[in-house]
mmCIF file of C-alpha atoms in Angstrom:
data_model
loop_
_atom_site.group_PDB
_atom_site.id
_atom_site.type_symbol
_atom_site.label_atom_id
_atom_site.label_comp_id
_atom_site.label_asym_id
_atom_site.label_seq_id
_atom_site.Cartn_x
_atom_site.Cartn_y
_atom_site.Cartn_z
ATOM 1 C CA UNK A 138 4.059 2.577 81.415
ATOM 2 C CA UNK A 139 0.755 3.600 80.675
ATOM 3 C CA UNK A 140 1.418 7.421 81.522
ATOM 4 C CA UNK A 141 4.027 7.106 79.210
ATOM 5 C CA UNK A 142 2.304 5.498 76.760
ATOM 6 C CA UNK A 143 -0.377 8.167 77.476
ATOM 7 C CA UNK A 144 2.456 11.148 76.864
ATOM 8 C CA UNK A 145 3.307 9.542 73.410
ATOM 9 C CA UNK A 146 -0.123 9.138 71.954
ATOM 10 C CA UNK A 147 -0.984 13.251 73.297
ATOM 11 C CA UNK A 148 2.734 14.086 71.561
ATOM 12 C CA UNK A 149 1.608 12.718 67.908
ATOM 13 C CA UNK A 150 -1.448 14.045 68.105
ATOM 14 C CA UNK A 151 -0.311 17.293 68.218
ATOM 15 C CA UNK A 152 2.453 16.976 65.681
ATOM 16 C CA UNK A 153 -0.027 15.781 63.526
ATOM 17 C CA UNK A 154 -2.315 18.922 63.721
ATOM 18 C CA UNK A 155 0.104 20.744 63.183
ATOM 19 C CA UNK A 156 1.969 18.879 60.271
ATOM 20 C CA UNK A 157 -1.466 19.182 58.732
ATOM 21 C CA UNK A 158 -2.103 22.809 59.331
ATOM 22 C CA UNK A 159 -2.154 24.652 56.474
ATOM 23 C CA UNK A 160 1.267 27.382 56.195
ATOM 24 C CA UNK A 161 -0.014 31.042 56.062
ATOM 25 C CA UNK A 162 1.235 32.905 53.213
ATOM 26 C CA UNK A 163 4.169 35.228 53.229
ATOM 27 C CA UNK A 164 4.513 36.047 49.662
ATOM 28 C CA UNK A 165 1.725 37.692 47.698
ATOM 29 C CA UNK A 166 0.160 35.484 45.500
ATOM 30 C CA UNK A 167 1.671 36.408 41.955
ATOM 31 C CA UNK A 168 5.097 38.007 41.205
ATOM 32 C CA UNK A 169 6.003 41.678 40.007
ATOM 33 C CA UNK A 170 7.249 39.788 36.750
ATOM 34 C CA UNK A 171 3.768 37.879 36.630
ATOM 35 C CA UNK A 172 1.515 41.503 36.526
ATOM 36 C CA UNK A 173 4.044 43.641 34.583
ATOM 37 C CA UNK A 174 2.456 42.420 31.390
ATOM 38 C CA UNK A 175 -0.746 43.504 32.665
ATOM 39 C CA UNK A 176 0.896 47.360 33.794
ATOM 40 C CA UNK A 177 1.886 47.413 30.574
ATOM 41 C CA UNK A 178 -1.361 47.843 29.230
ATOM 42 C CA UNK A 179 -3.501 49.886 31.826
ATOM 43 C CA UNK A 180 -1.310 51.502 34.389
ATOM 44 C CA UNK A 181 -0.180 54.537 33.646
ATOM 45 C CA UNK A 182 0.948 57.611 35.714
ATOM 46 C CA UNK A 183 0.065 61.490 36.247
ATOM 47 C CA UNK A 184 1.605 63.224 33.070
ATOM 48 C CA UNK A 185 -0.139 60.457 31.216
ATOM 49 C CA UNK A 186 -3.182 62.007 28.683
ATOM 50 C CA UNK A 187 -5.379 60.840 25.978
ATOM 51 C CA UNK A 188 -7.243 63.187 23.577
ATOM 52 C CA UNK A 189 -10.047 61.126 21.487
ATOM 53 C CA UNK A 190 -12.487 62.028 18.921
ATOM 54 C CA UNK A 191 -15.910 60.528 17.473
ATOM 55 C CA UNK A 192 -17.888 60.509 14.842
ATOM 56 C CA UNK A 193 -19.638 63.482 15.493
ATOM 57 C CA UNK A 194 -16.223 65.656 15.642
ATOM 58 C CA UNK A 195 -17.008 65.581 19.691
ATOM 59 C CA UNK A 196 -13.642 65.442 21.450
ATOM 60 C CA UNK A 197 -12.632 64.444 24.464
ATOM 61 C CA UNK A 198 -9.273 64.742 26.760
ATOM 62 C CA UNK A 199 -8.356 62.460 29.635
ATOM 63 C CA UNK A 200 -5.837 62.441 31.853
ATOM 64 C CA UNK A 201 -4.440 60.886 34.672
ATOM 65 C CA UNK A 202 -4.396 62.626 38.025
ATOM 66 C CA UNK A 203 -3.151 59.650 40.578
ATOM 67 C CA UNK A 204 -1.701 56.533 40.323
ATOM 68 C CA UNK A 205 -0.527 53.808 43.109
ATOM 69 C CA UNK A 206 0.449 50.060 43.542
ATOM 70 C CA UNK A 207 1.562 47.878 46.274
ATOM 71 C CA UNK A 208 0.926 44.931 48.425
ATOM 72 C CA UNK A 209 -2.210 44.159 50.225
ATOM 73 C CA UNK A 210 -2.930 41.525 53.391
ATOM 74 C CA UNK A 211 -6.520 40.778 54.020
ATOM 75 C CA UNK A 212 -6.628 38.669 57.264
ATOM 76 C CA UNK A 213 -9.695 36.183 58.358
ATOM 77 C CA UNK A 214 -11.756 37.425 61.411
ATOM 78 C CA UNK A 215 -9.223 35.471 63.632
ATOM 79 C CA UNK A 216 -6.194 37.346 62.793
ATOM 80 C CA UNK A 217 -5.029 34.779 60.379
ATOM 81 C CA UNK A 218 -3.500 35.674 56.997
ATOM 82 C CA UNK A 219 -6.377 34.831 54.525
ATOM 83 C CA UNK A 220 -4.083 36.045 51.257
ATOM 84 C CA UNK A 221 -1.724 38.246 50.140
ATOM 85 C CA UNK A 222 -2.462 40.170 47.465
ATOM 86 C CA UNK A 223 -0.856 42.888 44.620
ATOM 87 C CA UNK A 224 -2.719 46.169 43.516
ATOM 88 C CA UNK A 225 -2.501 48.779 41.254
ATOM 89 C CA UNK A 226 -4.594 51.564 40.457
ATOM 90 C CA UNK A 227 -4.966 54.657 37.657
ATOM 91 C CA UNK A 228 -7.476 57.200 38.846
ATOM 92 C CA UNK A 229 -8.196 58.956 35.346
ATOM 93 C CA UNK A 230 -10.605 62.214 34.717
ATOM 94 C CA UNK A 231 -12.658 63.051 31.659
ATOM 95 C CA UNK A 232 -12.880 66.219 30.677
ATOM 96 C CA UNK A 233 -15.785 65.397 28.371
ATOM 97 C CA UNK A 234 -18.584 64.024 30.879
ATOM 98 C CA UNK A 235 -16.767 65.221 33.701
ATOM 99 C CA UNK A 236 -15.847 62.025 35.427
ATOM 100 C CA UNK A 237 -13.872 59.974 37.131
ATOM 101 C CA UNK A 238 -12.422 56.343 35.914
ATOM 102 C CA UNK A 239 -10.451 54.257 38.400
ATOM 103 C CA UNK A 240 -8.649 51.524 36.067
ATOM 104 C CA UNK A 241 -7.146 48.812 38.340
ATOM 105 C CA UNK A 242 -5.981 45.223 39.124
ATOM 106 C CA UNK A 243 -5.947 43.313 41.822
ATOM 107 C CA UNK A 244 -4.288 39.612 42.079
ATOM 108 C CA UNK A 245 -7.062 38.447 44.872
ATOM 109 C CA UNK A 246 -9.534 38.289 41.403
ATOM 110 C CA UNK A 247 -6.809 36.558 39.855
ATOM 111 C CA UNK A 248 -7.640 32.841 38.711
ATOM 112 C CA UNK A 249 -5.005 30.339 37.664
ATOM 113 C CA UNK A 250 -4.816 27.158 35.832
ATOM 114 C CA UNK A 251 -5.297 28.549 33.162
ATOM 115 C CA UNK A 252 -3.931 32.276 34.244
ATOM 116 C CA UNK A 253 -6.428 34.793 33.788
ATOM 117 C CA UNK A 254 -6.255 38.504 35.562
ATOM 118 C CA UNK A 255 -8.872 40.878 35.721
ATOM 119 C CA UNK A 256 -8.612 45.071 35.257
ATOM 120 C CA UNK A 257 -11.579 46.963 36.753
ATOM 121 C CA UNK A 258 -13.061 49.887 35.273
ATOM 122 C CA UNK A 259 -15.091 51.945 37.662
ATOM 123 C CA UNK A 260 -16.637 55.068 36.378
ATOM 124 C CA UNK A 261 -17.815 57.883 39.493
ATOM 125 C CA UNK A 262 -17.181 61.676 40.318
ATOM 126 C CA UNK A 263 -18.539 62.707 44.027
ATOM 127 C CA UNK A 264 -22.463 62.077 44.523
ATOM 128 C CA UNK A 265 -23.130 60.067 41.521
ATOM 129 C CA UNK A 266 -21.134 56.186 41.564
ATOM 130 C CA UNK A 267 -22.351 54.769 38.294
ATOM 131 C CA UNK A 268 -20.835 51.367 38.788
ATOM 132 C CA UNK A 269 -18.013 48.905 37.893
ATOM 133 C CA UNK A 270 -17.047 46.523 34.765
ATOM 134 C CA UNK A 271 -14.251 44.319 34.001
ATOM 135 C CA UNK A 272 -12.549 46.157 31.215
ATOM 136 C CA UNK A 273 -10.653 43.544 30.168
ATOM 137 C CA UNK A 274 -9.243 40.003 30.867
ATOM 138 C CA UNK A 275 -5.501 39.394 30.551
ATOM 139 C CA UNK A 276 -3.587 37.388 28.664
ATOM 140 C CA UNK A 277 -6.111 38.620 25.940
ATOM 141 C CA UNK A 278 -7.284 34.607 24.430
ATOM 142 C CA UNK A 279 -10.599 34.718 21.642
ATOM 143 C CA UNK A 280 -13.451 33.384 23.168
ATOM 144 C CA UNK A 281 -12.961 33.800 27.135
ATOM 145 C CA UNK A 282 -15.183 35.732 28.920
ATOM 146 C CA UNK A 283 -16.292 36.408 32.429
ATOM 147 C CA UNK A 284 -19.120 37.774 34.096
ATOM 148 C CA UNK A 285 -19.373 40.889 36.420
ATOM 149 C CA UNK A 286 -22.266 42.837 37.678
ATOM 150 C CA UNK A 287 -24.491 42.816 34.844
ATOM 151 C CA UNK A 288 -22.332 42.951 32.332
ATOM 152 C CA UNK A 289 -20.394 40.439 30.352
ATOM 153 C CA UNK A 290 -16.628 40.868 29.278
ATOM 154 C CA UNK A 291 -15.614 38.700 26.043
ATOM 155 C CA UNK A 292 -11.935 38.865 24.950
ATOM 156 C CA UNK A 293 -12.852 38.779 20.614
ATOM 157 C CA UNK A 294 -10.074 39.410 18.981
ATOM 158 C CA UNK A 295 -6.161 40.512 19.288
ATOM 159 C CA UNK A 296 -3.991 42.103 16.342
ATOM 160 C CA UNK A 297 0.304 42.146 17.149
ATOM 161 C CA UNK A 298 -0.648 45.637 14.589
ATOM 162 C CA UNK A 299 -3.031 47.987 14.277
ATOM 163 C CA UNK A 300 -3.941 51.292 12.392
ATOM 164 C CA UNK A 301 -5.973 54.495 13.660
ATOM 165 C CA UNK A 302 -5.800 57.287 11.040
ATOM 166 C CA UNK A 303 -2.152 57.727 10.991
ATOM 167 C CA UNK A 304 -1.203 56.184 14.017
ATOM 168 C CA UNK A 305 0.330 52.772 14.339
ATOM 169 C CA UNK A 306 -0.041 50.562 17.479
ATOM 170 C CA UNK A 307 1.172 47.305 18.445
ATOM 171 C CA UNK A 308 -0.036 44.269 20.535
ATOM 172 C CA UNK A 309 -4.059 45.643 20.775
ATOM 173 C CA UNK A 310 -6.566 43.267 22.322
ATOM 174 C CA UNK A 311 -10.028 44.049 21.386
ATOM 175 C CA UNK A 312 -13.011 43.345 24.386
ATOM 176 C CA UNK A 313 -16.540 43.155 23.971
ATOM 177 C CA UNK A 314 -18.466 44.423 27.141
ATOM 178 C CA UNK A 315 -22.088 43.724 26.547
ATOM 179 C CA UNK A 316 -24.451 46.199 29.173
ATOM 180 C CA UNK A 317 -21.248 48.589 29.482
ATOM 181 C CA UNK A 318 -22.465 50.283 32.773
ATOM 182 C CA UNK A 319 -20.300 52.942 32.519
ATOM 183 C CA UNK A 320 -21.298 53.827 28.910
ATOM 184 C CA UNK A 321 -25.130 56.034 28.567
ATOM 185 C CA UNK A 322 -27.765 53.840 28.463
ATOM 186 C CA UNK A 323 -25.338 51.082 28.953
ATOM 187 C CA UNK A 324 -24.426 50.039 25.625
ATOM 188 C CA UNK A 325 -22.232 47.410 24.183
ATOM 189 C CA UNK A 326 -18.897 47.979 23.669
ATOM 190 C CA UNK A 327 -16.070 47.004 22.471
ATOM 191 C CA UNK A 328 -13.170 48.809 23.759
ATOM 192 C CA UNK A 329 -9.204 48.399 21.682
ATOM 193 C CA UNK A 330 -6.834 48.329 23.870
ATOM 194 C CA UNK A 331 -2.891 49.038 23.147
ATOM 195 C CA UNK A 332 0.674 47.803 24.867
ATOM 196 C CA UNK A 333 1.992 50.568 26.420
ATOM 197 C CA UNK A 334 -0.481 52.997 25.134
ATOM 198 C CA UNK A 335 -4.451 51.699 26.787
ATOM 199 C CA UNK A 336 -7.777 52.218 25.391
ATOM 200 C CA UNK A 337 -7.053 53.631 21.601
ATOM 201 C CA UNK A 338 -10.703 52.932 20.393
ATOM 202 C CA UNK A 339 -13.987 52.719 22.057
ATOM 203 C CA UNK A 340 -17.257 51.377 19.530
ATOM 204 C CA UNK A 341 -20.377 52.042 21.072
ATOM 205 C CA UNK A 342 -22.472 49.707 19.356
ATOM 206 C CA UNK A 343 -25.907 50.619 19.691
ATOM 207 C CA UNK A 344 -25.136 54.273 18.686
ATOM 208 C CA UNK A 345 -22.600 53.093 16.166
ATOM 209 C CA UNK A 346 -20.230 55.888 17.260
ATOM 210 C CA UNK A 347 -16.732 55.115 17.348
ATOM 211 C CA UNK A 348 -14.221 57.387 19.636
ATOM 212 C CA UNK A 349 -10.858 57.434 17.671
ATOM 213 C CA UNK A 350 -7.472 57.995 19.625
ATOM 214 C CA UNK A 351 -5.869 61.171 17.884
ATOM 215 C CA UNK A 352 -2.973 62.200 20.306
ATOM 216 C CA UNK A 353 -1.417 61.233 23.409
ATOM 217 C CA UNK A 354 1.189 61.463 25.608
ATOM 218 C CA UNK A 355 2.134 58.444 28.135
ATOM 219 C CA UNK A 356 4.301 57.641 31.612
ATOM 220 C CA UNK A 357 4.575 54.078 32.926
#
C-alpha cells in the first residue's frame, strides 16, 4: 500500500509541473492584420523614391534599394522558444549625404496594454555607423513618448489632412525626436510622416531648415 501510495504522490507531482509549465509559443506575437497599419506608413519597396527640398533650394533624392519582412524565433540558451516575433525592413539610400537609412519594425519592441509599436531609423553607409532612433511610435497618440539611446521620441501632433505646396496628404502623424542622432550635430526634429506615402517633412529645429516633399513615386 505504501508503494502505491508512493506511485500516486510521484504521478501528481509531475502532472503538476507540467500543468504549470508555461506553453511555448507557436504563433508570433502580433498578427499580419495587427502591423499592416504600421506598413502602411514606413514600408515601402524598391521602385519606391522621394525627392525633397529645403530652404536653401538644396535637394535631395532617396530611394529604396531593398526591402524584406517575415517571421523571426529567438530561442533561450536552452533551446526553448523565448518569442516569436514579426519584422520588416526598408533599406533606403540618400543621394544627398550619401547614406544609408534602414527603416524597420520589429514586434519583439512591441508593448501592449495599451498597444504601442516602435519603427527604427538607423542611419550608416560602410565604415561610418552613426547610430539608431525610434522614428516614430505607432498608433500616433499626443503626448506619448519613449526613450532610445539618447534621444527622446514624442508623438505631438496628428492631422487626418495636410498641405505641402501643392500636394495634399492624408492621415500624417507629426514626431518630435529631441538629440536626432542621425541628423548633423544631432538636432531636434520633428519629422511628418504620411499613410501610404512616409516622411513628407523633416524640421530641423536648431537650424530652422525645413526639407519639403516635392515629388515621389511609391510601392507597398
Amino acid at each position: 500500500m505504501k508503494l502505491h501510495a508512493c506511485f500516486y504522490l510521484l504521478a501528481a507531482v509531475i502532472a503538476l509541473i507540467y500543468g504549470c509549465k508555461k506553453d511555448e509559443p507557436d504563433e508570433p506575437n502580433v498578427s499580419y492584420e495587427d502591423i499592416k497599419p504600421v506598413k502602411d506608413y514606413v514600408y515601402f519597396q524598391p521602385g519606391t523614391y522621394w525627392i525633397y527640398e529645403d530652404n536653401y533650394g538644396n535637394v535631395d533624392s532617396m530611394y529604396v534599394y531593398s526591402a524584406g519582412e517575415g517571421i523571426d524565433t529567438v530561442r533561450k540558451s536552452n533551446g526553448d522558444i523565448e518569442g516569436i516575433y514579426r519584422f520588416f525592413q526598408s533599406k533606403i539610400h540618400s543621394v544627398y549625404d550619401d547614406y544609408n537609412y534602414y527603416i524597420g519594425y520589429n514586434s519583439g519592441w512591441t508593448s501592449f496594454h495599451p498597444t504601442q509599436h516602435k519603427v527604427f531609423m538607423t542611419k550608416t553607409k560602410p565604415g561610418d555607423y552613426v547610430g539608431q532612433i525610434f522614428l516614430t511610435l505607432y498608433p500616433f497618440k499626443i503626448g506619448d513618448w519613449r526613450y532610445w539611446n539618447d534621444s527622446k521620441t514624442t508623438t505631438i501632433d496628428y492631422f487626418q489632412n495636410y498641405g505641402i505646396d501643392n500636394n495634399s496628404f492624408v492621415s500624417v502623424g507629426k514626431v518630435n525626436v529631441f538629440n536626432d542622432i542621425t541628423n548633423n550635430y544631432r538636432q531636434t526634429t520633428n519629422y511628418y510622416i504620411a499613410k501610404n506615402v512616409g516622411i513628407i517633412q523633416e524640421e530641423l529645429i536648431d537650424s530652422s531648415n525645413v526639407w519639403k516633399l516635392v515629388r515621389y513615386n511609391i510601392v507597398q
